[in-house]
Short mmCIF file of N, CA and C in Angstrom, two decimals:
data_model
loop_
_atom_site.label_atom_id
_atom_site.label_comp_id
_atom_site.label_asym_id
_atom_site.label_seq_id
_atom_site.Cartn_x
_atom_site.Cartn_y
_atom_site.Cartn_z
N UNK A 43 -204.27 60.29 -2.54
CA UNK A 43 -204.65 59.41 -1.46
C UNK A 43 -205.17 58.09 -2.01
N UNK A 44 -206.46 58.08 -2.43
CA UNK A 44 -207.22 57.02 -3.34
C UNK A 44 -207.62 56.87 -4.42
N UNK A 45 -208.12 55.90 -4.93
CA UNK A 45 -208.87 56.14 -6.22
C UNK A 45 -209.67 56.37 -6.37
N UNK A 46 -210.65 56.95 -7.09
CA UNK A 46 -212.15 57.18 -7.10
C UNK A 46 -212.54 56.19 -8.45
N UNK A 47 -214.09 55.66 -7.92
CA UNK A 47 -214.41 55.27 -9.27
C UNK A 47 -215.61 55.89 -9.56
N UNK A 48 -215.53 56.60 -10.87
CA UNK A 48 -216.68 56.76 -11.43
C UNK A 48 -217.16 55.75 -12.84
N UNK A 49 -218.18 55.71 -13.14
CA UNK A 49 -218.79 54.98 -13.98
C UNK A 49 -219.93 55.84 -14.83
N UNK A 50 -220.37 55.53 -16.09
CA UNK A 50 -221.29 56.32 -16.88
C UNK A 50 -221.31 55.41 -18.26
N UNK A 51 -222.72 55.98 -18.63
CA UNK A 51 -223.25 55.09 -19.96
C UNK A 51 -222.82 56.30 -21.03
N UNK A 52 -222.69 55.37 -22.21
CA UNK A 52 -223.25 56.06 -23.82
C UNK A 52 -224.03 55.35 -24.20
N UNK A 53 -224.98 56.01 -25.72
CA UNK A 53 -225.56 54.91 -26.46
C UNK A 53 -224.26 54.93 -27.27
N UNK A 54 -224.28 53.63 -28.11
CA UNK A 54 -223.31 53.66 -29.50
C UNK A 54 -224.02 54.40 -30.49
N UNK A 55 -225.10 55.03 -30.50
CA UNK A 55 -225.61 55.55 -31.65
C UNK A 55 -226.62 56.96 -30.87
N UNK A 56 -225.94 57.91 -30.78
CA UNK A 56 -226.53 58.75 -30.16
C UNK A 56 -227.55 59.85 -30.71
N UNK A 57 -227.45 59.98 -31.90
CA UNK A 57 -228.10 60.54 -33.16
C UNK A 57 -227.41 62.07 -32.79
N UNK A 58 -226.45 61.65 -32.54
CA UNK A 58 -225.56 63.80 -32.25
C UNK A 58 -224.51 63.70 -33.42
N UNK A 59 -224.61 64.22 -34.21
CA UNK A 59 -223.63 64.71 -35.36
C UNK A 59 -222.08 65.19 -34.63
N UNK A 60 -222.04 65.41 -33.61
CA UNK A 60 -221.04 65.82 -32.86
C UNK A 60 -220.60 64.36 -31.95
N UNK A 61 -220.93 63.35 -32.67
CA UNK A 61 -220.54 62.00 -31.31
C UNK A 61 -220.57 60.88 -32.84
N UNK A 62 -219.45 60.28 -32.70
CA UNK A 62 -219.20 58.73 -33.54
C UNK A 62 -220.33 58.20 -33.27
N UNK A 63 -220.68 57.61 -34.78
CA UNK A 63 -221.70 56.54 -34.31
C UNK A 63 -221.39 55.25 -34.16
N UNK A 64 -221.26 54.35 -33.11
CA UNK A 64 -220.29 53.12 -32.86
C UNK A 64 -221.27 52.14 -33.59
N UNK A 65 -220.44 51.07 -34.07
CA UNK A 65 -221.51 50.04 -34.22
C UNK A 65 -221.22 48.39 -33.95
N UNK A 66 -221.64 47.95 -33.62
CA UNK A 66 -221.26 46.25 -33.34
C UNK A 66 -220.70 45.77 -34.09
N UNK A 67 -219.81 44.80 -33.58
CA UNK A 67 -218.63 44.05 -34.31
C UNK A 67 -217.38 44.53 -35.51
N UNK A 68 -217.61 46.34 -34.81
CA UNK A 68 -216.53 46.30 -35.62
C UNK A 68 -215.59 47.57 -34.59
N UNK A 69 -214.57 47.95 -35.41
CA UNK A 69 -213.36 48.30 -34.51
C UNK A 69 -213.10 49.67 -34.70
N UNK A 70 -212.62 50.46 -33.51
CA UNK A 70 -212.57 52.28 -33.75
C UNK A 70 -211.50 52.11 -33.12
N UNK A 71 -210.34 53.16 -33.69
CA UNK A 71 -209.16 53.66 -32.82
C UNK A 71 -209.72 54.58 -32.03
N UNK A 72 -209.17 54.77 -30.87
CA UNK A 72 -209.09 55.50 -30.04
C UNK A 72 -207.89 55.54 -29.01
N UNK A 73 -207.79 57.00 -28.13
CA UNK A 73 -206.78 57.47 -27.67
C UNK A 73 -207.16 57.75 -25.98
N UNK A 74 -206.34 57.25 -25.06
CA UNK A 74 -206.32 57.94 -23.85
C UNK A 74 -205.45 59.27 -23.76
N UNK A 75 -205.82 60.19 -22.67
CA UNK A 75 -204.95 61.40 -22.41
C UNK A 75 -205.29 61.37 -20.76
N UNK A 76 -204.37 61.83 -20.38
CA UNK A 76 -204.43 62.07 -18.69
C UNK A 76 -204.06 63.42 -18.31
N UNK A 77 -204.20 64.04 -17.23
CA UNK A 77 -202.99 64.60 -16.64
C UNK A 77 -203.62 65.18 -15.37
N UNK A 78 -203.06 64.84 -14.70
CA UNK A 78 -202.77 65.43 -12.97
C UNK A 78 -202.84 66.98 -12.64
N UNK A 79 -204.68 67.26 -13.37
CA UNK A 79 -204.37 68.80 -12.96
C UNK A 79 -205.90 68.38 -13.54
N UNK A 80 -207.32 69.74 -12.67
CA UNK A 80 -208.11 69.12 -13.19
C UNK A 80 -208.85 70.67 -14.38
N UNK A 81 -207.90 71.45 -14.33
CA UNK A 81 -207.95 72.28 -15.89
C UNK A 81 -207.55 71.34 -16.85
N UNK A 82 -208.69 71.53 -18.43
CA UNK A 82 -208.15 70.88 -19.34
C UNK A 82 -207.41 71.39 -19.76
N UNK A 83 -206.47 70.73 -20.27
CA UNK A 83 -205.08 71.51 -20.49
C UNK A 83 -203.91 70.65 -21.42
N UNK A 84 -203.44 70.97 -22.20
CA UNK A 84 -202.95 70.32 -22.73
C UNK A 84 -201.65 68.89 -21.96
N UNK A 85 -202.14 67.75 -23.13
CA UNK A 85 -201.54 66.44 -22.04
C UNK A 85 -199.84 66.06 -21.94
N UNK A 86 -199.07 66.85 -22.83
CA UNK A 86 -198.06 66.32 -23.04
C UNK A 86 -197.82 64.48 -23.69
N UNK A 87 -197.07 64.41 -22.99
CA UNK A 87 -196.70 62.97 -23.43
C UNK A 87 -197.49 61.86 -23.13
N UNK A 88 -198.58 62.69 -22.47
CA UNK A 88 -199.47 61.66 -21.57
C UNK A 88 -200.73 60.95 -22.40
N UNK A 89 -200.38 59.68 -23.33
CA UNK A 89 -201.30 59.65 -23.91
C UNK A 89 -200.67 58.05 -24.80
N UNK A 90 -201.97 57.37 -25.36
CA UNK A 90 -202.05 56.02 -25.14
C UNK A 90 -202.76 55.61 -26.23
N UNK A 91 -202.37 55.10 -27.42
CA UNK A 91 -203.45 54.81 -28.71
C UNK A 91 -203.62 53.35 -28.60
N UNK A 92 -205.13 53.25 -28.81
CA UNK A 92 -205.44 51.26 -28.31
C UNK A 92 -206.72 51.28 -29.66
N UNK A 93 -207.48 50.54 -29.41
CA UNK A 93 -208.77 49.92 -30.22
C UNK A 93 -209.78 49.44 -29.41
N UNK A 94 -210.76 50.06 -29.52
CA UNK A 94 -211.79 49.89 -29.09
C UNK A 94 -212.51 49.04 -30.06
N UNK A 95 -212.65 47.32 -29.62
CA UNK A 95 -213.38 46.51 -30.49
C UNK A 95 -215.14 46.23 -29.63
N UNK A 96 -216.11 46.43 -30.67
CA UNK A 96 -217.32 46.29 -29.58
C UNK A 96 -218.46 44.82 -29.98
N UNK A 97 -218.65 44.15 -29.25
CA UNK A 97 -218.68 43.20 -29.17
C UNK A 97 -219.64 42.98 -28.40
N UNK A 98 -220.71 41.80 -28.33
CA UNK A 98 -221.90 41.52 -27.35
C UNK A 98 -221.53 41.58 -26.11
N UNK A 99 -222.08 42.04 -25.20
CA UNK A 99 -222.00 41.66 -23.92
C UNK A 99 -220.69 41.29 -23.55
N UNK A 100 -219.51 41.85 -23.84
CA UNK A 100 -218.18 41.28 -23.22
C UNK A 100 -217.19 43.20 -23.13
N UNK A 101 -216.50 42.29 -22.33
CA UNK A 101 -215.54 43.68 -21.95
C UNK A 101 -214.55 43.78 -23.28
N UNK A 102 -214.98 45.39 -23.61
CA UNK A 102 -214.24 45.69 -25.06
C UNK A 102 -212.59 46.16 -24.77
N UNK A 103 -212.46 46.59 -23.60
CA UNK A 103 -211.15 47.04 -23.21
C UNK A 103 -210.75 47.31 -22.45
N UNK A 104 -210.01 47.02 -21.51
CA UNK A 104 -209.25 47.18 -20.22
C UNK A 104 -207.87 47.87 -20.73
N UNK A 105 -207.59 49.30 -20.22
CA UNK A 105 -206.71 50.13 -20.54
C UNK A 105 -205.97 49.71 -19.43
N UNK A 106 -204.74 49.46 -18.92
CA UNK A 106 -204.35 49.34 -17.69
C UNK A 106 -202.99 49.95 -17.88
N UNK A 107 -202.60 51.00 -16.86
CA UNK A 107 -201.83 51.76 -17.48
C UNK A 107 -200.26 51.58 -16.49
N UNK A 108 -200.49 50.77 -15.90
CA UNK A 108 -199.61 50.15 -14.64
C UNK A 108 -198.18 50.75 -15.52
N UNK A 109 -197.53 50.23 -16.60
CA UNK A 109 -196.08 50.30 -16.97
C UNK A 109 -195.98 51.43 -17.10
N UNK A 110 -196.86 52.80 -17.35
CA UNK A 110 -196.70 53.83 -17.73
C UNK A 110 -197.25 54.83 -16.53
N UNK A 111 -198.11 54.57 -16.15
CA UNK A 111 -198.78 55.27 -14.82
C UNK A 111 -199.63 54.90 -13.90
N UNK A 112 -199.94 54.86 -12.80
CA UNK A 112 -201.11 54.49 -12.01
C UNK A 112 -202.02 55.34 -11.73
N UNK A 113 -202.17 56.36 -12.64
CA UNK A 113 -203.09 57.45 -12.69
C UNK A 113 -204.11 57.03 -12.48
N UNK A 114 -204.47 56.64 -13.61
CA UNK A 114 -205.92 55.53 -14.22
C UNK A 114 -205.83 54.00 -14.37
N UNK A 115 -207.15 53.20 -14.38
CA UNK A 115 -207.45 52.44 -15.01
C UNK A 115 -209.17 52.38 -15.83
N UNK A 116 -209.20 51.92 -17.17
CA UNK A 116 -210.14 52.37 -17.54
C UNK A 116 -210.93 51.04 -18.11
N UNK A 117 -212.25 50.61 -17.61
CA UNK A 117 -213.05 48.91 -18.58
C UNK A 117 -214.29 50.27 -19.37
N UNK A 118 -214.02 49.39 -19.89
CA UNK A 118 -215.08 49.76 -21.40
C UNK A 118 -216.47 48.22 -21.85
N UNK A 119 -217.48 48.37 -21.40
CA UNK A 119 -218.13 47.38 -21.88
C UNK A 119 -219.22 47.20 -22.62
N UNK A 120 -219.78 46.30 -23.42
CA UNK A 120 -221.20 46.56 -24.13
C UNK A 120 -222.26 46.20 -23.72
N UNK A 121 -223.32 47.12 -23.26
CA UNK A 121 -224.59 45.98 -22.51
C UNK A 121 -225.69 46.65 -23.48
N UNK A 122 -226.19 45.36 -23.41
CA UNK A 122 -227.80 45.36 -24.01
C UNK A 122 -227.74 45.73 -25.48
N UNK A 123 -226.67 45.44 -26.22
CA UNK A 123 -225.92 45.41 -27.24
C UNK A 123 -226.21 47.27 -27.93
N UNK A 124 -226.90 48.08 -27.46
CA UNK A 124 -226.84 49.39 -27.85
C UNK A 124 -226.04 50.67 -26.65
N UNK A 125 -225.53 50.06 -25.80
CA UNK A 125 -225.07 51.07 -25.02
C UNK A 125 -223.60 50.71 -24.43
N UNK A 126 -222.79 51.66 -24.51
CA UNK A 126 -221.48 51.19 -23.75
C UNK A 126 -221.75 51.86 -22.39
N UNK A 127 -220.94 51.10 -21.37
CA UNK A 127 -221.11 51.21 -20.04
C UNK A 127 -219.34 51.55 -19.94
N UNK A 128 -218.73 52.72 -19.60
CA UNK A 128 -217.78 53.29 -18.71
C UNK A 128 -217.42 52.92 -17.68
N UNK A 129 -215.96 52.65 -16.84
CA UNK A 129 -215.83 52.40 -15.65
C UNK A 129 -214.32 53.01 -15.22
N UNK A 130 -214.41 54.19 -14.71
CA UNK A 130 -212.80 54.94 -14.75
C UNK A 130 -212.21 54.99 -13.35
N UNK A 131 -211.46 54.35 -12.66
CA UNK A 131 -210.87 54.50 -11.80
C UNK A 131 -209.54 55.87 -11.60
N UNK A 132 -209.85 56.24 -11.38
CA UNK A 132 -208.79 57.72 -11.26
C UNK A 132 -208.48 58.34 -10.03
N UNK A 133 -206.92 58.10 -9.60
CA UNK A 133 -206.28 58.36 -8.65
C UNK A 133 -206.34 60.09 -8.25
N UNK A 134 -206.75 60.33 -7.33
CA UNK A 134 -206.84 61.33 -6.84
C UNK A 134 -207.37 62.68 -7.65
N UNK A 135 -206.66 63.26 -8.29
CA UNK A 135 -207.36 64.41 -9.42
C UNK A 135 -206.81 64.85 -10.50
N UNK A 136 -207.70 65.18 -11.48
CA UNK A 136 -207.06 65.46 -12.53
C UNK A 136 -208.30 65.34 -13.73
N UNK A 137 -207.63 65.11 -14.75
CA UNK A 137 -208.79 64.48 -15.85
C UNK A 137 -208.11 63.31 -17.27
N UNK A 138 -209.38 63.13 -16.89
CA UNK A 138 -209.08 61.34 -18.01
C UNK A 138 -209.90 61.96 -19.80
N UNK A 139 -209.36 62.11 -20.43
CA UNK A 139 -210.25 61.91 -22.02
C UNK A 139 -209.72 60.96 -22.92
N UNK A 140 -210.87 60.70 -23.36
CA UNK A 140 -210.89 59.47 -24.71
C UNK A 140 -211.37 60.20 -25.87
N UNK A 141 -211.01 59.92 -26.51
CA UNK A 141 -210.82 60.07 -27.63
C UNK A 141 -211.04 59.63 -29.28
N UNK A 142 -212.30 59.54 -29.49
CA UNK A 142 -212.84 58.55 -30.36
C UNK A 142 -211.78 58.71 -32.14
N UNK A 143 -210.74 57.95 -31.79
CA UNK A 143 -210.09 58.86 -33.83
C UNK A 143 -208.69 58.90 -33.32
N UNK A 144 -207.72 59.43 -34.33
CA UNK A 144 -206.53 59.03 -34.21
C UNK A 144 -205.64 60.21 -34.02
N UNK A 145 -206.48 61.48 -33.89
CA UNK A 145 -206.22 62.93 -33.63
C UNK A 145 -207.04 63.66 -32.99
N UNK A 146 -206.88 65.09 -32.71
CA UNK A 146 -207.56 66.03 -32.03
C UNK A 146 -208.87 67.09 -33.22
N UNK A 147 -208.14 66.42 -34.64
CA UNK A 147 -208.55 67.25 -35.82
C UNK A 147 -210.29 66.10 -35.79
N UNK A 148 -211.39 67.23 -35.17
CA UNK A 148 -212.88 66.43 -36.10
C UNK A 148 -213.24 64.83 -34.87
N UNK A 149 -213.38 64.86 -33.60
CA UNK A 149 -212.85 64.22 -32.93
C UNK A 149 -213.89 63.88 -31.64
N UNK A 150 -214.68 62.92 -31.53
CA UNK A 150 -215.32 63.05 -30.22
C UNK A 150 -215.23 62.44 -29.31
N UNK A 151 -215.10 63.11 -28.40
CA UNK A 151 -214.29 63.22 -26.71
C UNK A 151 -215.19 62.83 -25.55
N UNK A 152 -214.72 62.20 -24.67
CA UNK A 152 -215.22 62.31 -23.59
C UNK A 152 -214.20 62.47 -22.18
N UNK A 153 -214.35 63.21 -21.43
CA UNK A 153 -213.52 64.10 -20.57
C UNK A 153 -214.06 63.89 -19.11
N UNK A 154 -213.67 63.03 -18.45
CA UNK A 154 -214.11 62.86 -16.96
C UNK A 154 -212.87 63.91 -16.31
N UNK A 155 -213.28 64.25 -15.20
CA UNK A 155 -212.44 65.54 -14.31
C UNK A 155 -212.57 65.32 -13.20
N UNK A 156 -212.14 65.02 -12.35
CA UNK A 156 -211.97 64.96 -10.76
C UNK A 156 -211.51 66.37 -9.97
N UNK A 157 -211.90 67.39 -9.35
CA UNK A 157 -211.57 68.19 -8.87
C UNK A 157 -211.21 68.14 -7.46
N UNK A 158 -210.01 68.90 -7.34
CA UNK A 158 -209.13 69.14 -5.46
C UNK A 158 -210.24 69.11 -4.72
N UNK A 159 -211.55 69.68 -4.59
CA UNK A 159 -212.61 69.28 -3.80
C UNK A 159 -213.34 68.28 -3.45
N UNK A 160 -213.02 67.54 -4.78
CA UNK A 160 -213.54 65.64 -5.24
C UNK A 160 -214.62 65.94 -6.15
N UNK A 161 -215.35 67.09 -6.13
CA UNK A 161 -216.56 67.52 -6.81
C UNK A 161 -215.61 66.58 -8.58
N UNK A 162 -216.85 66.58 -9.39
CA UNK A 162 -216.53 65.47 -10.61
C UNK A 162 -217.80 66.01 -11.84
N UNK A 163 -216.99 65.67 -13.08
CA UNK A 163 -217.51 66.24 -14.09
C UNK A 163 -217.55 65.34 -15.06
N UNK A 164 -218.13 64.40 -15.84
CA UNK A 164 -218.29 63.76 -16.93
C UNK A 164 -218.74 64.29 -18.35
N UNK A 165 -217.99 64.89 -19.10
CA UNK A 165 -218.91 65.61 -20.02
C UNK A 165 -218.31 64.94 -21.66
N UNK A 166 -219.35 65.23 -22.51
CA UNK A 166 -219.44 64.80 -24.35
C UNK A 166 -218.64 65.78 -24.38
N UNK A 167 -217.52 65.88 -25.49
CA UNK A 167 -216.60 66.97 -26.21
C UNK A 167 -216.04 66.29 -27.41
N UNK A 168 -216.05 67.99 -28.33
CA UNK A 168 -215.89 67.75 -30.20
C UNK A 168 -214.58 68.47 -30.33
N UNK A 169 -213.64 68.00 -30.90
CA UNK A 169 -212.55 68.72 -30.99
C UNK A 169 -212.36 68.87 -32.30
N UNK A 170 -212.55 70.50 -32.93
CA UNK A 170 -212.52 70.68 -34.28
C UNK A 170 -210.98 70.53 -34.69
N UNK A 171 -210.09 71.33 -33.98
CA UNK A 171 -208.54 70.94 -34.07
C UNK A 171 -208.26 70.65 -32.76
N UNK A 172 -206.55 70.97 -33.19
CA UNK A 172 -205.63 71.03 -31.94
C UNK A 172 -206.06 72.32 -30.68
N UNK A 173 -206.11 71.84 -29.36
CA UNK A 173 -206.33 72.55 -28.64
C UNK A 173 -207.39 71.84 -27.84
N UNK A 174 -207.73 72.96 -26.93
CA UNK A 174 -208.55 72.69 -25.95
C UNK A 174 -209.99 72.40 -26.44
N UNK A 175 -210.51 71.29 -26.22
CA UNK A 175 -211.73 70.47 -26.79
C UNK A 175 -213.21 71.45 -27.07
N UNK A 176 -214.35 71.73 -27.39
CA UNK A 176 -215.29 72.36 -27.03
C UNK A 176 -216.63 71.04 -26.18
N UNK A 177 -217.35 71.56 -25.51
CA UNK A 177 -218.24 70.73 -25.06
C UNK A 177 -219.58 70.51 -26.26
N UNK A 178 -219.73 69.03 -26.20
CA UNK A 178 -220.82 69.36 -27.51
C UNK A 178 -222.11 70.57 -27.32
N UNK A 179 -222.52 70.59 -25.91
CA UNK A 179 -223.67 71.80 -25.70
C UNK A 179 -222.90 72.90 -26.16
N UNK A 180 -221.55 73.33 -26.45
CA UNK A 180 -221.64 74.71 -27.43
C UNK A 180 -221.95 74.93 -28.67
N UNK A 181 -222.30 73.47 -29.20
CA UNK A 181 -222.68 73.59 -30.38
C UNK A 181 -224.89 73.48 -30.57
N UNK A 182 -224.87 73.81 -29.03
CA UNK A 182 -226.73 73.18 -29.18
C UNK A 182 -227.35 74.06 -30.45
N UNK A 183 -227.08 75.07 -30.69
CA UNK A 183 -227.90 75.41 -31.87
C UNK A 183 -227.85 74.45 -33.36
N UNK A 184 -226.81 73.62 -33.10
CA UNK A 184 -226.76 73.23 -34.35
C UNK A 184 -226.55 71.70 -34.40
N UNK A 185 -227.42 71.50 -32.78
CA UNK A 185 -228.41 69.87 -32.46
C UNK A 185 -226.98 69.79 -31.41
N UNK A 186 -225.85 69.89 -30.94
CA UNK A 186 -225.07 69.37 -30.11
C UNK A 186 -225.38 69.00 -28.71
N UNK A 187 -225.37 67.63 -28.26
CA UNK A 187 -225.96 67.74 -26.76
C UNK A 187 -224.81 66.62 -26.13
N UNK A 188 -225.12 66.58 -24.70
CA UNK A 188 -224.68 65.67 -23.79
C UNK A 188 -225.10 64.45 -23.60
N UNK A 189 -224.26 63.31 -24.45
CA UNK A 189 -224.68 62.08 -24.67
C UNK A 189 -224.27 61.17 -23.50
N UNK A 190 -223.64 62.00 -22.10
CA UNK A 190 -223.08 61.04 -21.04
C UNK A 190 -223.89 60.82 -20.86
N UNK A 191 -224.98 59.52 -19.84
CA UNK A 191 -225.58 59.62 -18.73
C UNK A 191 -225.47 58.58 -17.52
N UNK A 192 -226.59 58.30 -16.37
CA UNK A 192 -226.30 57.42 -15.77
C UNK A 192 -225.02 57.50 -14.86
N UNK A 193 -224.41 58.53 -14.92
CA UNK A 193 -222.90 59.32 -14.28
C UNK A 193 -222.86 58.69 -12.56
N UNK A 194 -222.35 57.75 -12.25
CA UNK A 194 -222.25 57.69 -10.51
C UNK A 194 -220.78 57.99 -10.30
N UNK A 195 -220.89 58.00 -8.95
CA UNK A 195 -219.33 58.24 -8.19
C UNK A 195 -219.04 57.67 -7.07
#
């Protein structure tokens, strides 16, 4: 039907061994994945390698996925020079992850989910390999936590 927008913060430096530590003025690959189902699940072809450059106070990336899909659109920005600010527009349901790295091998994720109910999920995820991601809280014994916050809809 519509799009929904949700929005959510990170710090760039979260002190989680399970989360990149970003840092100003310089540049991380990263990966979009989509897919139109809101089990994570593997994405197929659905998927998008860009650069995330981070930078004062300016928009680090506008994913716009128009030639390939109107699933999503995704701004990425830096405020207060320690925190990135999220902004995911996502057509009806499914789930959006990013992907901090150039694989699934050692990898930290972040996984927004839209569910057939509209109910919505923003969560931190470490992907040791290929496969379905783990959430960093499965690793809390060994300091892993949830570095989303600030989550609206």
């Amino acid at each position: 039907s519509g799009y929904k927008l949700i929005s959510f913060n990170r710090l760039l430096d979260t002190k989680d061994k399970y989360d990149i530590n970003l840092s100003e003025l310089k540049e991380y690959p990263i990966e979009f994945v989509w897919k139109e189902n809101s089990k994570i699940s593997y994405h197929g072809n659905n998927i998008k390698k860009s650069i995330l450059s981070i930078k004062q106070n300016q928009v680090l990336i506008i994913d716009d996925q128009s030639e390939i899909t109107d699933f999503y659109l995704m701004r990425i920005y830096n405020k207060n020079n320690n925190l990135l600010k999220f902004e995911l527009n996502l057509k009806d349901w499914g789930f959006v992850g990013i992907g901090f790295g150039n694989s699934m091998t050692s990898t930290d994720m972040i996984i927004t989910t839209i569910m057939e109910d509209e109910s919505y999920e923003v969560n931190d995820y470490y992907s040791l390999k290929h496969g379905v991601p783990n959430k960093d809280t499965d690793f809390i014994d060994k300091g892993g936590k949830n570095d989303i916050k600030n989550i609206s809809f």
